mmCIF file of N, CA and C in Angstrom:
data_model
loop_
_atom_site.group_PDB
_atom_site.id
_atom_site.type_symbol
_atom_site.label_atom_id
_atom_site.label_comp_id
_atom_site.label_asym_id
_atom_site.label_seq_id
_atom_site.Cartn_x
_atom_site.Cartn_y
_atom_site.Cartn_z
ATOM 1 N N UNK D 1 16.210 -4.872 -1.337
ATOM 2 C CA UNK D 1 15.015 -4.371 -1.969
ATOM 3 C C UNK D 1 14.178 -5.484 -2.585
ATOM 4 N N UNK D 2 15.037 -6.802 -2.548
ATOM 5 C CA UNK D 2 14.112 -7.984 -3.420
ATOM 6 C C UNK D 2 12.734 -8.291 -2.424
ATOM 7 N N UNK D 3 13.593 -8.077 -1.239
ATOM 8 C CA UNK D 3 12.322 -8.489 -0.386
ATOM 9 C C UNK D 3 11.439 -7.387 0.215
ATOM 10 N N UNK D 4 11.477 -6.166 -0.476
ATOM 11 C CA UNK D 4 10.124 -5.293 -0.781
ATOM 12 C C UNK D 4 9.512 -5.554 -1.750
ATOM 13 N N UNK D 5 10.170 -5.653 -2.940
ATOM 14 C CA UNK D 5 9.203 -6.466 -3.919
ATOM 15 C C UNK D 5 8.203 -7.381 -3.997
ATOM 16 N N UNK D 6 8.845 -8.488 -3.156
ATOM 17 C CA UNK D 6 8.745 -10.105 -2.626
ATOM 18 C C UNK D 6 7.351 -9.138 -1.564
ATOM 19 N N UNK D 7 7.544 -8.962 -0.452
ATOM 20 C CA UNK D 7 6.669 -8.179 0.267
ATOM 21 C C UNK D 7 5.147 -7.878 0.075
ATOM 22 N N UNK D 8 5.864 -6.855 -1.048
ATOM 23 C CA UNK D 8 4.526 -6.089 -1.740
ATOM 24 C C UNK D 8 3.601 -6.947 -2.361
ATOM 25 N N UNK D 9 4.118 -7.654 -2.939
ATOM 26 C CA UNK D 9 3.588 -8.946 -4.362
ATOM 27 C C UNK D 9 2.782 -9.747 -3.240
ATOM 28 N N UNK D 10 3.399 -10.335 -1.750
ATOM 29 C CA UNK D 10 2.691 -11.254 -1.507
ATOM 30 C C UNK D 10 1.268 -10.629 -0.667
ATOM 31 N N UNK D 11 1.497 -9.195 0.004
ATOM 32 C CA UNK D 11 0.520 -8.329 0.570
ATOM 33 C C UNK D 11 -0.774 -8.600 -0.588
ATOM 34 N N UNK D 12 -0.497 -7.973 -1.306
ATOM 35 C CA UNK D 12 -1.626 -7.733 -2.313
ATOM 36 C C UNK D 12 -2.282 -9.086 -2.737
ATOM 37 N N UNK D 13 -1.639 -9.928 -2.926
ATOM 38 C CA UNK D 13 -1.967 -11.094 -4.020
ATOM 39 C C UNK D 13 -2.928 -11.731 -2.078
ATOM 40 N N UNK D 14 -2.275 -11.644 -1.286
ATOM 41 C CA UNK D 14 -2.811 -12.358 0.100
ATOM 42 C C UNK D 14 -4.600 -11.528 -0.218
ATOM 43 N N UNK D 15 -4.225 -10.393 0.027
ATOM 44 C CA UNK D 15 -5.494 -9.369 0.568
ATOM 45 C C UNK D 15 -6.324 -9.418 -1.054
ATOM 46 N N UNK D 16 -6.209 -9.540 -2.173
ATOM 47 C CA UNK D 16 -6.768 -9.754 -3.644
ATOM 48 C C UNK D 16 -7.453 -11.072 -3.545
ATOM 49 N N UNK D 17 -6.493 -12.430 -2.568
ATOM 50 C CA UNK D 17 -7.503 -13.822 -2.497
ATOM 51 C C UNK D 17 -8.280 -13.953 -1.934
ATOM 52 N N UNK D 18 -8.215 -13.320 -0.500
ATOM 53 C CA UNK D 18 -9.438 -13.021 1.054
ATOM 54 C C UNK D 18 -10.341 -12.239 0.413
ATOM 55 N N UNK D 19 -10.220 -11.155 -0.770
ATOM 56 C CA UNK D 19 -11.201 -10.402 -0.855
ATOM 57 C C UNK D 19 -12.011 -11.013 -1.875
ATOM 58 N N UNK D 20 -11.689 -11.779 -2.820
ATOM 59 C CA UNK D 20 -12.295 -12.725 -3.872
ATOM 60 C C UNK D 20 -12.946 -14.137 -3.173
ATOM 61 N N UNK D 21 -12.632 -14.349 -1.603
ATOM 62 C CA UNK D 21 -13.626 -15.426 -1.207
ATOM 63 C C UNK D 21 -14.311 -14.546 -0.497
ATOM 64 N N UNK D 22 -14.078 -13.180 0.482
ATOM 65 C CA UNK D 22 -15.398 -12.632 0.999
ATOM 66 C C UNK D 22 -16.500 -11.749 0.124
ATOM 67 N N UNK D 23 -16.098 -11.483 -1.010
ATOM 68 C CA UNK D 23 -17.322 -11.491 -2.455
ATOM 69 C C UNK D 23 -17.893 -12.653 -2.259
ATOM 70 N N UNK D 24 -17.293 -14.230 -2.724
ATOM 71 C CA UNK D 24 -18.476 -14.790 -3.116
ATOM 72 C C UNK D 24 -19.012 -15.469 -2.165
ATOM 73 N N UNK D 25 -18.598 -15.014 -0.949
ATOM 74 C CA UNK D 25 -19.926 -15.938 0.781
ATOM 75 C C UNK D 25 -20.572 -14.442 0.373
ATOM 76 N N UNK D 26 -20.238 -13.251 0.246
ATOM 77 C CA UNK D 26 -21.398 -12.024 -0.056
ATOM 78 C C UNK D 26 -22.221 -12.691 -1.199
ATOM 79 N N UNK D 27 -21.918 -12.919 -2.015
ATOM 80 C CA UNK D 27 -23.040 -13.411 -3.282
ATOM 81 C C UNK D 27 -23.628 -14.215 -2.950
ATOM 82 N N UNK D 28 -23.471 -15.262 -2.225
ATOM 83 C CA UNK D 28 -24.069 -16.833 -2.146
ATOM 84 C C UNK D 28 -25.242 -16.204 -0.589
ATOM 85 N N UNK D 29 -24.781 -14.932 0.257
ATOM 86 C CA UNK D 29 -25.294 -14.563 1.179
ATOM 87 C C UNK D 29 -26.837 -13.248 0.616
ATOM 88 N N UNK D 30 -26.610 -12.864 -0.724
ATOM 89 C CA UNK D 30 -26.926 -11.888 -0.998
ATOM 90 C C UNK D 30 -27.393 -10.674 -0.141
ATOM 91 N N UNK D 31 -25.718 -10.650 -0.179
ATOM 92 C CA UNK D 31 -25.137 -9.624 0.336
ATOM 93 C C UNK D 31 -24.636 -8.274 -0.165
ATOM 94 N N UNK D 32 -23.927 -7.199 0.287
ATOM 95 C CA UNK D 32 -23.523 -6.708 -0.579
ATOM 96 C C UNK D 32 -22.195 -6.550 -1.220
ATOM 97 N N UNK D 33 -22.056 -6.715 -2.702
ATOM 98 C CA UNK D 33 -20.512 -7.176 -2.987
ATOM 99 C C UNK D 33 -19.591 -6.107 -3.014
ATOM 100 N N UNK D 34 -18.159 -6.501 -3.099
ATOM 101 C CA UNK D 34 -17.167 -5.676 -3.648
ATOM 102 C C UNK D 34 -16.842 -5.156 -4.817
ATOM 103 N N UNK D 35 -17.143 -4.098 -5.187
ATOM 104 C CA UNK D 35 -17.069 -3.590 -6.949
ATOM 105 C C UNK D 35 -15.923 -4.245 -7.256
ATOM 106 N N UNK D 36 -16.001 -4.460 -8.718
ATOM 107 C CA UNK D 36 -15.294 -5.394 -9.210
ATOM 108 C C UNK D 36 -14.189 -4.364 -9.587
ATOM 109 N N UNK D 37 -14.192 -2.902 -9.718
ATOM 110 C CA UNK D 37 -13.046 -2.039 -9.563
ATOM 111 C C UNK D 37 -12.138 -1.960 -8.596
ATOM 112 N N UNK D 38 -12.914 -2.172 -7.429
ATOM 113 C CA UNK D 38 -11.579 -2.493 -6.250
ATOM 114 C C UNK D 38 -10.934 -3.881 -6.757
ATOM 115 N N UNK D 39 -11.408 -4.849 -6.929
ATOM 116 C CA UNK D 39 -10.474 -5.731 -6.962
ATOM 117 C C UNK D 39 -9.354 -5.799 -8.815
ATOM 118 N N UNK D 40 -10.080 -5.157 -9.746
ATOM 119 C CA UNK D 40 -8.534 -4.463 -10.365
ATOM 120 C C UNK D 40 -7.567 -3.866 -9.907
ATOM 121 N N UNK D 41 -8.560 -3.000 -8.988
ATOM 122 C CA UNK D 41 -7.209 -1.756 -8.655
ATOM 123 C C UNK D 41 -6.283 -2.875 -7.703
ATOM 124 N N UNK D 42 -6.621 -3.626 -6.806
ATOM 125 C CA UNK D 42 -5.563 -4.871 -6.301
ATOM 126 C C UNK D 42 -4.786 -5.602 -7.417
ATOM 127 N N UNK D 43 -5.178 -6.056 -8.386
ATOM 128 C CA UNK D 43 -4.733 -6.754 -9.353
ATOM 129 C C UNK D 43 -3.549 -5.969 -9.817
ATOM 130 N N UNK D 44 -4.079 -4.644 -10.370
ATOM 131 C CA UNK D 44 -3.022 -3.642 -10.649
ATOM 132 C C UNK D 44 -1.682 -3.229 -9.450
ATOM 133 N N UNK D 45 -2.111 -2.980 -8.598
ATOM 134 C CA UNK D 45 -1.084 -3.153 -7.675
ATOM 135 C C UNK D 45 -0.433 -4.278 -6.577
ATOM 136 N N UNK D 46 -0.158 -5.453 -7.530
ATOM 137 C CA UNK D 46 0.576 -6.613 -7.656
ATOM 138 C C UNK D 46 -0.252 -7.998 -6.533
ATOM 139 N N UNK D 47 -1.715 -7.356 -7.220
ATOM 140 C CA UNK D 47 -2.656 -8.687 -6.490
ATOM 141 C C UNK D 47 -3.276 -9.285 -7.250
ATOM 142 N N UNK D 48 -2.983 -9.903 -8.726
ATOM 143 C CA UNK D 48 -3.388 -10.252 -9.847
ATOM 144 C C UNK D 48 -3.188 -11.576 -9.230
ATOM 145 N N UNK D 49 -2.214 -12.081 -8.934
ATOM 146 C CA UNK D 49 -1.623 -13.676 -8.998
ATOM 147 C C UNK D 49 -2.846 -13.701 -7.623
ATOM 148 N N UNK D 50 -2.970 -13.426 -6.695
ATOM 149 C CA UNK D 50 -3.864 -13.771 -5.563
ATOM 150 C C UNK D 50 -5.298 -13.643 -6.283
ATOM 151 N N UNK D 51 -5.728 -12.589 -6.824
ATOM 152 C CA UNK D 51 -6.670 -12.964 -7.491
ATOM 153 C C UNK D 51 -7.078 -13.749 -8.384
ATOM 154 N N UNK D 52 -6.072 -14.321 -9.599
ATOM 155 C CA UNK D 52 -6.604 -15.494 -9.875
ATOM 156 C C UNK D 52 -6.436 -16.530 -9.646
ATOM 157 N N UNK D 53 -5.474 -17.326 -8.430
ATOM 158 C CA UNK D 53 -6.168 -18.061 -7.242
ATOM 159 C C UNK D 53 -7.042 -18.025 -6.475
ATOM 160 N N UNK D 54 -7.658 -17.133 -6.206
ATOM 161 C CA UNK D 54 -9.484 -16.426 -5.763
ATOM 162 C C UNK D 54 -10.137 -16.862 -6.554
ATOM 163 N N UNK D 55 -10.159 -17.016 -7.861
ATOM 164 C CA UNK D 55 -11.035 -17.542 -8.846
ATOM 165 C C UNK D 55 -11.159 -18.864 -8.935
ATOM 166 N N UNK D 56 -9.774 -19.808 -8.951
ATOM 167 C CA UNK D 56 -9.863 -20.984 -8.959
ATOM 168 C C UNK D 56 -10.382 -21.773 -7.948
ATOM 169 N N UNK D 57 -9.764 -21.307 -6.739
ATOM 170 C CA UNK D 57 -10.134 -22.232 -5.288
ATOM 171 C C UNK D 57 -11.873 -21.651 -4.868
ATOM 172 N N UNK D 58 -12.259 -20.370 -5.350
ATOM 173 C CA UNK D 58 -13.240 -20.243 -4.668
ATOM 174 C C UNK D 58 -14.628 -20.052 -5.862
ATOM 175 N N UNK D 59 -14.163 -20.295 -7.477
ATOM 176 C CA UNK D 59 -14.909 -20.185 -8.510
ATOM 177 C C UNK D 59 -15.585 -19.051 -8.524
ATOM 178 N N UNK D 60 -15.073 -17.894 -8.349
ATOM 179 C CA UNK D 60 -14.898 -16.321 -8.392
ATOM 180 C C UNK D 60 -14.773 -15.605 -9.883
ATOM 181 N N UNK D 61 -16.541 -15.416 -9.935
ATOM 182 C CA UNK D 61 -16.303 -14.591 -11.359
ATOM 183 C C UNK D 61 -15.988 -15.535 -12.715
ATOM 184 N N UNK D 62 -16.193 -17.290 -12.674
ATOM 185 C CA UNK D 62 -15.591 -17.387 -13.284
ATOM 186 C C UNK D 62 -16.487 -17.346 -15.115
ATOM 187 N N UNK D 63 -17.671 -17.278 -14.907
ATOM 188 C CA UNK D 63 -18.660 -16.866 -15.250
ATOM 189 C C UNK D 63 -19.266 -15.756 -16.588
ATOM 190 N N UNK D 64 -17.599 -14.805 -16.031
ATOM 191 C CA UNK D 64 -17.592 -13.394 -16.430
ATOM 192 C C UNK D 64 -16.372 -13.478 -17.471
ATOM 193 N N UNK D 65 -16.043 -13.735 -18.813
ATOM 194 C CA UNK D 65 -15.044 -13.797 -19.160
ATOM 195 C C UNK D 65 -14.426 -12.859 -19.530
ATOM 196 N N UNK D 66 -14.652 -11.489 -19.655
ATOM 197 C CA UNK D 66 -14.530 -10.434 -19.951
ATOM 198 C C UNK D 66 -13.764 -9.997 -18.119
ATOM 199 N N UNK D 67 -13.952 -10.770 -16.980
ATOM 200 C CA UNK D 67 -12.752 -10.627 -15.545
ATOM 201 C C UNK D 67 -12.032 -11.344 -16.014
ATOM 202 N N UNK D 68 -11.767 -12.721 -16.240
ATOM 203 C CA UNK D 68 -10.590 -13.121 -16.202
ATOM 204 C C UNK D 68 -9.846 -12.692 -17.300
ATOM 205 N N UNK D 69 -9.912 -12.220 -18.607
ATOM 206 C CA UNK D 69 -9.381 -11.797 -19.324
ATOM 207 C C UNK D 69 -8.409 -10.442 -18.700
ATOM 208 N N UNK D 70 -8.990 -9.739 -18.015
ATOM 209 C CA UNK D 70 -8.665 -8.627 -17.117
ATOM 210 C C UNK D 70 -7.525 -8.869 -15.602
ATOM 211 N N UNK D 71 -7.531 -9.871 -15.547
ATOM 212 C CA UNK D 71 -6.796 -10.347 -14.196
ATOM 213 C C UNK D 71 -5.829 -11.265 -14.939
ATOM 214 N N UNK D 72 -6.250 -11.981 -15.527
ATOM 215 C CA UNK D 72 -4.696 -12.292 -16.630
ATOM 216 C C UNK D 72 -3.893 -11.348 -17.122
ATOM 217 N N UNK D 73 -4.298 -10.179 -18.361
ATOM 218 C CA UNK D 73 -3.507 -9.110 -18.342
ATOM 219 C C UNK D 73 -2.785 -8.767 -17.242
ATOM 220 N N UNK D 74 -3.563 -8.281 -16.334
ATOM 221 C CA UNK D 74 -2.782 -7.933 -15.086
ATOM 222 C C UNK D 74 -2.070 -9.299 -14.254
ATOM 223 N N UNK D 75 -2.280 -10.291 -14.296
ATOM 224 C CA UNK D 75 -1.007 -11.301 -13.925
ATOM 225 C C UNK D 75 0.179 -11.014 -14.863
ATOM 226 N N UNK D 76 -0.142 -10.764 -15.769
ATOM 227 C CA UNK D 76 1.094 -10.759 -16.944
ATOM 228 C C UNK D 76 1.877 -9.083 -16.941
ATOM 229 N N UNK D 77 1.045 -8.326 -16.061
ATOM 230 C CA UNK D 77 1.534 -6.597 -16.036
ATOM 231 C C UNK D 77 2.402 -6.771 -14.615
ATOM 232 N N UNK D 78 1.424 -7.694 -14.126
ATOM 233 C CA UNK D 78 2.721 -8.242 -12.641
ATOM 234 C C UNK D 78 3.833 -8.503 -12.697
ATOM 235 N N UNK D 79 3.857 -9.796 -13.649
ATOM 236 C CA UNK D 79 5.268 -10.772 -14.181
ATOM 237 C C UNK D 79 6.310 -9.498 -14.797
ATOM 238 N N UNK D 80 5.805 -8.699 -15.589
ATOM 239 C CA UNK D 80 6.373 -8.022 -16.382
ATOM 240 C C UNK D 80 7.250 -7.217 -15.299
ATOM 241 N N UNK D 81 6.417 -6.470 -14.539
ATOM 242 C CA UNK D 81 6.786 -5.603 -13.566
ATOM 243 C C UNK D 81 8.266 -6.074 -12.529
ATOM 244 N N UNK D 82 8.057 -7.351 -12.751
ATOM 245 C CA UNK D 82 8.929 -7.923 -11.226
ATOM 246 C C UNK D 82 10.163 -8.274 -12.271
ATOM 247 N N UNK D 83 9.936 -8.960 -13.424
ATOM 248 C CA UNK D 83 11.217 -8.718 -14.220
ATOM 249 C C UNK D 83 12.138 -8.030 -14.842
ATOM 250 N N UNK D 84 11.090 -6.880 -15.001
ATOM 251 C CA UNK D 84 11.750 -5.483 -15.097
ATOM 252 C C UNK D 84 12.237 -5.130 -13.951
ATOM 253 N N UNK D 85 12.336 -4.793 -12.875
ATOM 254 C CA UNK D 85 12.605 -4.578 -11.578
ATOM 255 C C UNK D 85 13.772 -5.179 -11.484
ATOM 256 N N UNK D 86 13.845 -6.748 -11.581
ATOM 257 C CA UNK D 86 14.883 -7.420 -10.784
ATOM 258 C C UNK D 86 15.965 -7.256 -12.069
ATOM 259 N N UNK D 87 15.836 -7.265 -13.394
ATOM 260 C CA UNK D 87 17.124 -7.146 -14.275
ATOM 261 C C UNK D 87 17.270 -5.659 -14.335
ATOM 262 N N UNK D 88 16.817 -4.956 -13.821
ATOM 263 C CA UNK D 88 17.374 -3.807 -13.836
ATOM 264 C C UNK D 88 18.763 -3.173 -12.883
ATOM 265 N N UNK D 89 17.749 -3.680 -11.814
ATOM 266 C CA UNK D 89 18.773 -3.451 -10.617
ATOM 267 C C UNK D 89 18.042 -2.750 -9.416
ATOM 268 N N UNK D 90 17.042 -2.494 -9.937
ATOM 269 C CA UNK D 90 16.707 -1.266 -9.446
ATOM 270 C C UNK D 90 15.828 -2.218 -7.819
ATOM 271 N N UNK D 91 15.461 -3.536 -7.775
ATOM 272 C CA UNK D 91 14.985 -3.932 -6.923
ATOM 273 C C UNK D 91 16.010 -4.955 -6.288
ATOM 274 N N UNK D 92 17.554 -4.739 -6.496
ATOM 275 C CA UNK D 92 18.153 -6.093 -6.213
ATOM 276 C C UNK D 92 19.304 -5.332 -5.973
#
């Protein structure tokens, strides 16, 4: 089960970084963007860590400090999540 965990974490965090560089070629294209609710709801379901590598490599939002404050929490609702999981038992 570690490696559904492992799985899930890297799905999201993959598809949370692709979607935080095709926002900002949409912005720089003025284009139209991705609500910034879809990419919580990724964050929330264990695409936080990909998203804020989206921010760094592609300077995504960084602008907005009131997002990264929001994608940190949720890096840290991630961490929480996967350590709860793995000392439990319940993912291992």
């Amino acid at each position: 089960m570690r490696q559904s965990l492992a799985l899930l974490t890297l799905v999201f965090s993959a598809g949370g970084f692709v979607l935080c560089g095709w926002d900002k070629r949409q912005a720089r294209c003025h284009h139209r963007r991705i609500a910034e609710k879809t990419l919580f709801l990724i964050g929330l379901l264990m695409g936080a860590w990909g998203i804020g590598l989206g921010m760094i490599v592609f300077h995504h939002k960084v602008s907005k400090p009131s997002f990264y404050r929001i994608v940190f929490l949720e890096m840290l609702l991630n961490a929480i999540v996967i350590v709860l999981a793995l000392s439990s038992g319940t993912w291992g």
